CSV table of C-alpha atoms and ligand atoms in Angstrom, one decimal:
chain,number,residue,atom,x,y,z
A,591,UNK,CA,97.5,7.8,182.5
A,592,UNK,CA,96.4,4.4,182.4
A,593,UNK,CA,94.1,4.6,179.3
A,594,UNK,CA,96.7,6.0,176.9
A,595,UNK,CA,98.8,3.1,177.3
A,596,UNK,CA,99.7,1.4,174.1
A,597,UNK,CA,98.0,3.1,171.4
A,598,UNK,CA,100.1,4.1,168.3
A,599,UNK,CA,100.0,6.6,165.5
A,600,UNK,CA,96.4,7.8,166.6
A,601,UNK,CA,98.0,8.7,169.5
A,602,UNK,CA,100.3,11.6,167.6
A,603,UNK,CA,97.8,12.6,165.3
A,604,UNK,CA,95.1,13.2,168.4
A,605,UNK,CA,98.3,14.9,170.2
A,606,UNK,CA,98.4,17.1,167.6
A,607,UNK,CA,94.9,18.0,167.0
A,608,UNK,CA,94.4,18.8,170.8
A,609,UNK,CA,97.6,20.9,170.9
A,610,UNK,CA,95.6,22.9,167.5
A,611,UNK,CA,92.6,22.8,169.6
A,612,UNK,CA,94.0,24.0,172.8
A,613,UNK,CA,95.6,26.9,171.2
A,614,UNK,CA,92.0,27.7,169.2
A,615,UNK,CA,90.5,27.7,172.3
A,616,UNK,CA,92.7,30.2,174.1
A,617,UNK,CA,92.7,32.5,171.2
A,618,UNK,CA,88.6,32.4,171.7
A,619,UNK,CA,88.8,33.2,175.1
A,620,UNK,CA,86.4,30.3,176.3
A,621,UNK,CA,84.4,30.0,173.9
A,622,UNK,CA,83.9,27.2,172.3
A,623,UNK,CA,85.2,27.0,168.6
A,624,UNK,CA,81.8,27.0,167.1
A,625,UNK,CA,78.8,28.5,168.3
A,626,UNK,CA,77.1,24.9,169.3
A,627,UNK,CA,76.2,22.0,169.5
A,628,UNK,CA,72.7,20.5,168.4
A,629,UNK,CA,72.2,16.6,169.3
A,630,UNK,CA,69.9,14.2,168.1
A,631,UNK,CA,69.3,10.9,168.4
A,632,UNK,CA,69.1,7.9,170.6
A,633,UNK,CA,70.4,6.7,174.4
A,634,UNK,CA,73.9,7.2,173.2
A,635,UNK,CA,73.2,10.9,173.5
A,636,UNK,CA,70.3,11.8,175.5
A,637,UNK,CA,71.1,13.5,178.4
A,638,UNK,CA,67.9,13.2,180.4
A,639,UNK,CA,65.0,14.2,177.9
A,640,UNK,CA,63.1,10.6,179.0
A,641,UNK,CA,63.2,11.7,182.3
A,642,UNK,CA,60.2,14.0,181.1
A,643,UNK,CA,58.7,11.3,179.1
A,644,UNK,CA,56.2,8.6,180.2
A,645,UNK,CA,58.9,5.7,179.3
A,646,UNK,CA,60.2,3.0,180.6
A,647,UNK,CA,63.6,3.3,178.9
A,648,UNK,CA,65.3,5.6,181.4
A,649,UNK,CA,68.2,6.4,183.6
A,650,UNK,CA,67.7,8.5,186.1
A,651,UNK,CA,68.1,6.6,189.0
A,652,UNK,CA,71.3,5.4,190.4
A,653,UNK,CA,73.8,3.4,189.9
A,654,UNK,CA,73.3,5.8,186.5
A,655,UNK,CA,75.5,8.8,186.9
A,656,UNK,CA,77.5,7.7,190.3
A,657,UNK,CA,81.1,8.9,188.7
A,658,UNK,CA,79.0,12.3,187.0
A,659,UNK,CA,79.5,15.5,188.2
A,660,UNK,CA,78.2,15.2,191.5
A,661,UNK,CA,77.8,11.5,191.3
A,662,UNK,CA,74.1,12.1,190.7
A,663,UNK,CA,71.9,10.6,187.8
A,664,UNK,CA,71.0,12.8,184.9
A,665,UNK,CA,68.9,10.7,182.3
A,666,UNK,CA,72.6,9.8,180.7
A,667,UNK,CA,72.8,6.2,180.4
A,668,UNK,CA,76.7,5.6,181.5
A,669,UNK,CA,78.4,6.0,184.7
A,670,UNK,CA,79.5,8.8,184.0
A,671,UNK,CA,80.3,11.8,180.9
A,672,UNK,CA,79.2,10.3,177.1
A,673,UNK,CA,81.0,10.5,174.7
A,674,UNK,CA,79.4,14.0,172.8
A,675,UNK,CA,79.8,15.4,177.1
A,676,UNK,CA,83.7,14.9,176.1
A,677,UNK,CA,83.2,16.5,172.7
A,678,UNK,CA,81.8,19.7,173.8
A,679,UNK,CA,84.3,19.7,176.5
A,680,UNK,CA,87.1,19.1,173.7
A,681,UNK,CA,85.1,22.3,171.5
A,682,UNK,CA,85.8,24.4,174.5
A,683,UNK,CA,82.4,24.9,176.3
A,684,UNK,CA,82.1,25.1,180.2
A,685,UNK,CA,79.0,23.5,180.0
A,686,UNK,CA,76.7,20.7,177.7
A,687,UNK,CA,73.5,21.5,175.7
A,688,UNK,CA,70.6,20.8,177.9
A,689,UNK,CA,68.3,18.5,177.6
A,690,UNK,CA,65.5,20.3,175.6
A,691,UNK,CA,62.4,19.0,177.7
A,692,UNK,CA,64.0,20.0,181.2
A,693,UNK,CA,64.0,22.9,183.0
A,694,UNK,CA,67.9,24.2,182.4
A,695,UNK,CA,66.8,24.5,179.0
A,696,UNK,CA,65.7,27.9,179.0
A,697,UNK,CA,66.9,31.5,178.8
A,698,UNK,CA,70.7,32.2,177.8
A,699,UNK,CA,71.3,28.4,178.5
A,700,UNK,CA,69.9,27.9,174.4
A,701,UNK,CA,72.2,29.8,173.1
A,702,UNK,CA,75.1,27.4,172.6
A,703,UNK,CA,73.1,24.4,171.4
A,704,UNK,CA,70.4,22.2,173.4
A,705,UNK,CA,70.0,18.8,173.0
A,706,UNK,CA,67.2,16.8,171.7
A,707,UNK,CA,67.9,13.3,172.1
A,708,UNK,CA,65.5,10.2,173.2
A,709,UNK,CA,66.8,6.7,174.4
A,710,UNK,CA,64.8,4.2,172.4
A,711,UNK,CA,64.7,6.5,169.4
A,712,UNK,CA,65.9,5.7,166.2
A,713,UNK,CA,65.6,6.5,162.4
A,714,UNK,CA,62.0,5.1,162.5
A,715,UNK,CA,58.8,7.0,164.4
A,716,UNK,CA,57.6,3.1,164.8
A,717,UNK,CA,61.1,2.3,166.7
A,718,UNK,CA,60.2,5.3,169.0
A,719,UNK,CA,56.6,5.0,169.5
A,720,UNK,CA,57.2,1.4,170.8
A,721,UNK,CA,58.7,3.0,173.7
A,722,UNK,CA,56.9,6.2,174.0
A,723,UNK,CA,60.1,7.9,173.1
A,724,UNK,CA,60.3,10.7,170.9
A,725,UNK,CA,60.8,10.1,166.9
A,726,UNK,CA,63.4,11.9,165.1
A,727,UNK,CA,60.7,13.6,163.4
A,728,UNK,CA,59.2,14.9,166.3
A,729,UNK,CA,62.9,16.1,167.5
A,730,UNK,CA,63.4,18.0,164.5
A,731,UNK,CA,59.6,19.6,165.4
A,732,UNK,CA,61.0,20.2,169.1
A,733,UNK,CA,64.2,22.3,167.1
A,734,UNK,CA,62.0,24.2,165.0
A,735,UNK,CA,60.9,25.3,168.5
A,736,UNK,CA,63.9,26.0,169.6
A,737,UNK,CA,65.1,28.3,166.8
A,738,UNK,CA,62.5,30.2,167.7
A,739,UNK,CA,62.8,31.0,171.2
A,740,UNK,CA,66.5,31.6,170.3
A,741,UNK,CA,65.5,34.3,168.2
A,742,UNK,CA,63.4,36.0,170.3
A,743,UNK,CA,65.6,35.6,173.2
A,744,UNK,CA,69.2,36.7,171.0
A,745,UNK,CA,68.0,37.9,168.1
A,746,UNK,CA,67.5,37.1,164.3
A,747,UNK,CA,71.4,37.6,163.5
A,748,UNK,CA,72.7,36.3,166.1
A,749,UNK,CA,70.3,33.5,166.1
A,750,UNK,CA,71.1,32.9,162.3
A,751,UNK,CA,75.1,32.4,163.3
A,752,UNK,CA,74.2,30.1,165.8
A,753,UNK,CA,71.6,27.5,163.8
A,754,UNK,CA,74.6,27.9,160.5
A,755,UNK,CA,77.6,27.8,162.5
A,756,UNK,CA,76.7,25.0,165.5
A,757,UNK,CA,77.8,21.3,164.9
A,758,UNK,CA,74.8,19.1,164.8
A,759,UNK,CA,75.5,15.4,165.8
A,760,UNK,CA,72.7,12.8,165.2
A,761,UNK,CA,73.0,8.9,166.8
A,762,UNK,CA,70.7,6.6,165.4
A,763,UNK,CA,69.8,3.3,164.4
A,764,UNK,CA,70.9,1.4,167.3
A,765,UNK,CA,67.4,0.9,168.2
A,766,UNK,CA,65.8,0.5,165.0
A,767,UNK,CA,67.8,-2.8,165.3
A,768,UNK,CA,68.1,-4.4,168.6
A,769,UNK,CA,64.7,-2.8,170.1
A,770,UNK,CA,62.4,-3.2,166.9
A,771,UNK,CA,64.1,-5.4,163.7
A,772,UNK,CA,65.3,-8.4,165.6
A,773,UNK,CA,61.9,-8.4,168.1
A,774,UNK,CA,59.4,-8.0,165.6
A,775,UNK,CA,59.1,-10.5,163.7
A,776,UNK,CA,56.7,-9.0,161.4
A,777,UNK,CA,59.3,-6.5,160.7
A,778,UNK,CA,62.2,-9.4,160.0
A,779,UNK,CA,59.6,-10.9,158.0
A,780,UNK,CA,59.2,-7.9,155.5
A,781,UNK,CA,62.7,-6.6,154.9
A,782,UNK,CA,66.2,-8.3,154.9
A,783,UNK,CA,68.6,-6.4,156.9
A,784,UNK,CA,69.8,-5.1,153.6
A,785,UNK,CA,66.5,-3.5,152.9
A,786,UNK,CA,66.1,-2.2,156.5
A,787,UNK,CA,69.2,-0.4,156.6
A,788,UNK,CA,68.3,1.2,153.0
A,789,UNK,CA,64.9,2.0,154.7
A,790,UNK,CA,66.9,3.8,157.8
A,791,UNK,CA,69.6,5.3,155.3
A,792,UNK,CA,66.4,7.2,153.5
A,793,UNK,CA,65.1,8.4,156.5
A,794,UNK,CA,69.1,9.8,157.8
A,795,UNK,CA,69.0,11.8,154.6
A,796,UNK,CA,66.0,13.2,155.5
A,797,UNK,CA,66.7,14.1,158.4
A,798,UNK,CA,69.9,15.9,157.1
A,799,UNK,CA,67.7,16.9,154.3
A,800,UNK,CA,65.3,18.8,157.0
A,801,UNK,CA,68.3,20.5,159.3
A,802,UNK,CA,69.6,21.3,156.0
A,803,UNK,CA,66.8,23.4,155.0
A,804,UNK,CA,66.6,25.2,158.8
A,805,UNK,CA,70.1,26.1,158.4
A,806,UNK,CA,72.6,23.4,159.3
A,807,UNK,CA,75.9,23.4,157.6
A,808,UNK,CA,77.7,21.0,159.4
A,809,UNK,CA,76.4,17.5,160.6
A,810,UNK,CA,78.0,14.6,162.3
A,811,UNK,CA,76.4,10.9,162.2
A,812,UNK,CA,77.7,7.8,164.1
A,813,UNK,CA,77.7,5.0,162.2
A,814,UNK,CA,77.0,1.7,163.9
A,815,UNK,CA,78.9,0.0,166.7
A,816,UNK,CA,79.5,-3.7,166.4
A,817,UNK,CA,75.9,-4.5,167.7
A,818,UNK,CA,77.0,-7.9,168.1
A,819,UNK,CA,79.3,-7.3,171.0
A,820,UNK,CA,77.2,-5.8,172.6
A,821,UNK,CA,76.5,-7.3,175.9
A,822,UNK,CA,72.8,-7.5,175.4
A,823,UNK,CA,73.1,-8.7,172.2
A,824,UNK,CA,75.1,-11.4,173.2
A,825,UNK,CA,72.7,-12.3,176.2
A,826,UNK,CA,69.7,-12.5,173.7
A,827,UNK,CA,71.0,-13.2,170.0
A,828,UNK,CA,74.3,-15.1,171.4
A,829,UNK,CA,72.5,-18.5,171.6
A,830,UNK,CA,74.7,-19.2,175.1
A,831,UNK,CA,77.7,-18.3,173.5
A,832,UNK,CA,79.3,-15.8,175.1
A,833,UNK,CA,81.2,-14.2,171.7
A,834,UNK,CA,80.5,-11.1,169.8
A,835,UNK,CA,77.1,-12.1,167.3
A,836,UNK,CA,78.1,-12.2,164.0
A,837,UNK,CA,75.0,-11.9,162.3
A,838,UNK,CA,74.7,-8.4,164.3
A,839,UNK,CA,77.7,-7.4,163.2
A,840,UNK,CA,77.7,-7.9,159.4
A,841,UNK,CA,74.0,-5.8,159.7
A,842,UNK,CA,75.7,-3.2,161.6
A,843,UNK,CA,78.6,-3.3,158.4
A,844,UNK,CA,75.6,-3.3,156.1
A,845,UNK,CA,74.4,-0.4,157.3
A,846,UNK,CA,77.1,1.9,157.5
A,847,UNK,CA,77.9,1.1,154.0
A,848,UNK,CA,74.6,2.5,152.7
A,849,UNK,CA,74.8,5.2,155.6
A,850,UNK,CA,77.9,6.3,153.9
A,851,UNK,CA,76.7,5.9,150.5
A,852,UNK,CA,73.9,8.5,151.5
A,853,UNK,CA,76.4,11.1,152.9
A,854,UNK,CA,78.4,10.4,149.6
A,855,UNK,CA,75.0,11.8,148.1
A,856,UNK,CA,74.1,14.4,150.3
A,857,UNK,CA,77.4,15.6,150.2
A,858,UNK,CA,77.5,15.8,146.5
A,859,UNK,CA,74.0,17.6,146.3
A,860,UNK,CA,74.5,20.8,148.9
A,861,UNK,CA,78.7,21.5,148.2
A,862,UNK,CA,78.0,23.5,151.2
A,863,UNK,CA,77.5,21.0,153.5
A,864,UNK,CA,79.9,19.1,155.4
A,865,UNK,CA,78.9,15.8,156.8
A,866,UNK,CA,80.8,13.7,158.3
A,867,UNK,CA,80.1,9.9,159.2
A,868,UNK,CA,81.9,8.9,162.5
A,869,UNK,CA,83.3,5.4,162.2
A,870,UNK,CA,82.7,4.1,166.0
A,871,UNK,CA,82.3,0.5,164.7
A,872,UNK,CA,86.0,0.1,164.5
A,873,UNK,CA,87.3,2.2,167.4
A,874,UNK,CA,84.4,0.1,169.8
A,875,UNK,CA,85.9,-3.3,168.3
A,876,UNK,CA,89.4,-2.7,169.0
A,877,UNK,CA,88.5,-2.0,172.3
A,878,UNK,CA,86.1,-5.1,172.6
A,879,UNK,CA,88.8,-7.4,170.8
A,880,UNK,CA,92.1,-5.8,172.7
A,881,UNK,CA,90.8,-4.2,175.9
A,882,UNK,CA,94.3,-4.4,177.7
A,883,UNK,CA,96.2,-2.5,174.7
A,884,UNK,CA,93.8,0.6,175.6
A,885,UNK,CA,94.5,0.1,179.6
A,886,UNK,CA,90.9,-2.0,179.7
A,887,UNK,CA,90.2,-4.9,181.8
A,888,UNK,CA,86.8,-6.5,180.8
A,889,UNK,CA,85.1,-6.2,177.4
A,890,UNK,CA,82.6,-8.8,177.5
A,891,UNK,CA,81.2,-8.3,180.2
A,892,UNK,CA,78.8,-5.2,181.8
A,893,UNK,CA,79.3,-3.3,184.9
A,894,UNK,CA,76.6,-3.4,185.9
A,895,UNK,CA,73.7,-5.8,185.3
A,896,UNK,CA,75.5,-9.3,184.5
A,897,UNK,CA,74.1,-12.9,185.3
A,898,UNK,CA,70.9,-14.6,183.5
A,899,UNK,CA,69.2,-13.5,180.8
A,900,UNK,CA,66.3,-11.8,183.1
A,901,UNK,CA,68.9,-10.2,184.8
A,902,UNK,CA,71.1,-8.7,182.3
A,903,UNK,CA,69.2,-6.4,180.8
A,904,UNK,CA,68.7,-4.0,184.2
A,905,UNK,CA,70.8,-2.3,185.7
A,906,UNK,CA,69.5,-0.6,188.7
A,907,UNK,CA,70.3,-0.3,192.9
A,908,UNK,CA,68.9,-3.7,192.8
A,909,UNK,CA,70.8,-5.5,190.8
A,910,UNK,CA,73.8,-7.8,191.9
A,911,UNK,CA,76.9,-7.9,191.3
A,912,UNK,CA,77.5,-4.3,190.1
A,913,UNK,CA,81.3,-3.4,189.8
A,914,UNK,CA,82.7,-1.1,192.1
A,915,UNK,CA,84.8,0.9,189.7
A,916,UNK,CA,83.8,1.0,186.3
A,917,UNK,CA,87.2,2.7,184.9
A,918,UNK,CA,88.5,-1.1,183.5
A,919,UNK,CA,85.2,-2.1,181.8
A,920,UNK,CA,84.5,-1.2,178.2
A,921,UNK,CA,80.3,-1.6,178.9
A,922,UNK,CA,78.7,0.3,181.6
A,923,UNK,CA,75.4,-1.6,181.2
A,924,UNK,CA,74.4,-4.0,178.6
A,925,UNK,CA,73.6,-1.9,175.9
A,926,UNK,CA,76.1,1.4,176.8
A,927,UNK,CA,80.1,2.2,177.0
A,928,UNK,CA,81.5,3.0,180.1
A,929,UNK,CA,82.9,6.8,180.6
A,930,UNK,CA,85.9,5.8,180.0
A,931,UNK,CA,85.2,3.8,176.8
A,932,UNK,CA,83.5,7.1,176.0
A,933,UNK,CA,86.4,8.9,176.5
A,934,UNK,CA,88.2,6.5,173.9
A,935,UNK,CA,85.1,6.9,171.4
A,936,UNK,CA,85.0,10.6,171.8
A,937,UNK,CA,88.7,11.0,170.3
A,938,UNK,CA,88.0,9.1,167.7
A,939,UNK,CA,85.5,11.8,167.0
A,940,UNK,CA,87.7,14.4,167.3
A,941,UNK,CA,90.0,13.1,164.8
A,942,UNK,CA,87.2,12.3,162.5
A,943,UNK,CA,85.5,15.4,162.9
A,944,UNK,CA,88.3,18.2,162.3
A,945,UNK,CA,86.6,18.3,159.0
A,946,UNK,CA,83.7,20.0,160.9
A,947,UNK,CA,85.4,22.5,162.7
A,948,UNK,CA,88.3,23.8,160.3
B,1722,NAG,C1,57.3,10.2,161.0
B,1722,NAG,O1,56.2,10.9,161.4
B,1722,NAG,C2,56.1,12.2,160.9
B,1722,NAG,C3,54.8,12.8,161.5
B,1722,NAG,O2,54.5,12.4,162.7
B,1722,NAG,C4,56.0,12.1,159.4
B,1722,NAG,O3,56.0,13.4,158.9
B,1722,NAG,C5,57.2,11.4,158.9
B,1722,NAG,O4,57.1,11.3,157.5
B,1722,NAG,C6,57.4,10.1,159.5
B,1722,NAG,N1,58.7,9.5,159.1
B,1722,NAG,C7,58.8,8.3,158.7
B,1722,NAG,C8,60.2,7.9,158.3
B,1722,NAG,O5,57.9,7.5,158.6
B,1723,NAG,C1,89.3,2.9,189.6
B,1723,NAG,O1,90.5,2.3,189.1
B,1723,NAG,C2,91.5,3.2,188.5
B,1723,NAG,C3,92.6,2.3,188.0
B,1723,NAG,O2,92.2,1.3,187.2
B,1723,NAG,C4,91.9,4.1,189.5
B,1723,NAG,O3,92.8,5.1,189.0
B,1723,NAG,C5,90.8,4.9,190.1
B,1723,NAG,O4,91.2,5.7,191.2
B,1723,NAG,C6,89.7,3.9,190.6
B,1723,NAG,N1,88.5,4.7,191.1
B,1723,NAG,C7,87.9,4.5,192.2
B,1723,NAG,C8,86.7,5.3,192.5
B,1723,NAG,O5,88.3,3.6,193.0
């Protein structure tokens, strides 16, 4: 396979934990390792809860999904599976948590996890509102929900194993940043990036504060990607140059310092807890720096919506230039990996995460 060419020890280690995994699996008889999977967050995750939502900041239309299962767009901004879709494949499920505002997510289909997520959501209700997304508060509301219908529909017991024993995954703070801190300049004007990212750290541990306290026991958090390479990014904050923004990139380092400072704390405070932050800033920038190393083509550059400024943020059946086969680029669109950067990304959560499953 192409996309394993040339990567090193990681390699052996990730050999290893799928061969553990594998073989967990089997002994489980299909099902997955833990009960679920409860995810949270922003576009990086949502699998088609906007599509319910009166926002503009959506995805299901094509040339979203065209290499998904059936080729048909869900609401998942990518070409094809993110990265959490090959997560709960590698925890052994047969199927991902549905989308909580759509109509799969009902019945037995609750019972092994649903997901809550909103593109254009972040660690702030003002990052959301702007967008008439949902706010991480109001997706913690929407689980509270949830946790009851499961236990009406399995049972208090069963329902208790579930909420205890699921992995809950939150992506955040991509938004708060490139969709709210850098475009409002009332915002830039009130807190260095410093104190924004303390202000986003407080509201992470409340949100692990508040899953806590409904009965989550293990939590995963992305930190941030190299927001400076990000296509977008570059296309607005680049200044016509067409290299990763270094300003974004020191914030997004900022950040997931003080993001890890405030697991440090967490973790210290509930010794029953395990949290885990998942470093994707350096796994994205190896890619971005050394796409050909990881069987990559084209880092820099989106699949689909390239060109002028006006131009590069879409990506739609209108827009030009859209690359026939998406396999060799690291970005799908401006702002989101490729399936098969996912795929990368997505095994260095595994690796991070076997803290969360053992
Ligand atoms: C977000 O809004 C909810 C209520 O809508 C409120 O309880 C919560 O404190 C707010 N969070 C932040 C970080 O402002
Ligand atoms: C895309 O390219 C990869 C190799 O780079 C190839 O394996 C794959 O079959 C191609 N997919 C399509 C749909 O052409």
């Amino acid at each position: 396979m192409e996309l394993w060419r040339g990567r090193t020890s990681a390699t052996t280690n990730l050999a290893l934990v799928a061969v553990v995994l594998a073989a967990m699996v089997e002994i489980s008889a299909g099902q997955g390792l833990v009960p679920g999977v409860m995810i949270f967050g922003d576009s990086v995750v949502d699998a088609g809860n906007n599509n319910n939502l009166a926002t503009l900041v959506r995805a299901d239309f094509p040339p979203y999904g065209r290499d998904f299962l059936q080729h048909k767009p869900t609401g998942r901004f990518c070409n094809g599976k993110l990265a959490t879709d090959f997560t709960v494949e590698n925890l052994g499920f047969t199927s991902y948590p549905p989308a909580y505002l759509s109509n799969e997510a009902a019945g037995t289909n609750l019972l092994n996890g649903a997901n809550f997520a909103s593109a254009a959501s972040g660690y702030l209700n003002s990052t959301a509102n702007l967008y008439h997304a949902i706010p991480l508060a109001q997706q913690v509301q929407y689980y509270k929900e949830y946790q009851s219908k499961v236990e009406t529909i399995a049972g208090r017991e069963k329902a208790r194993t579930l909420f205890s024993g699921s992995i809950y995954i939150l992506s955040a703070g991509n938004s708060d940043f490139i969709q709210n801190y850098y475009v409002n300049p009332m915002l830039s004007a009130s807190y260095t990036p410093d104190q924004f990212s303390e202000l986003l750290a407080k509201s992470f541990t409340n949100f692990v504060q508040n899953v806590y306290d409904l009965g989550a026991r293990r939590v995963g958090v992305t930190s941030l990607p190299p927001m400076g390479c990000l296509p977008a990014a570059i296309a607005l904050f680049g200044g016509g140059n067409n290299g990763c923004v270094t300003r974004l990139n020191n914030d997004a380092v900022t950040f997931n310092k003080k993001i890890n400072t405030a697991a440090a704390s967490l973790r210290r405070s509930r010794p029953d807890l395990r949290l885990v932050v998942f470093d994707i800033y350096k796994p994205l920038l190896d890619l971005i720096d050394n796409p050909g190393s990881s069987g990559f083509f084209e880092s820099k550059r989106a699949c689909c919506g390239t060109g002028t400024i006006e131009t590069s943020l879409l990506c739609n059946t209108r827009t030009l230039g859209t690359c026939s086969n998406a396999t060799e680029y690291v970005f799908w669109d401006s702002f989101h990996p490729s399936e098969a950067a996912n795929r990368v990304l997505s095994d260095a959560l595994l690796l991070q995460g076997i803290d969360l499953i053992s």
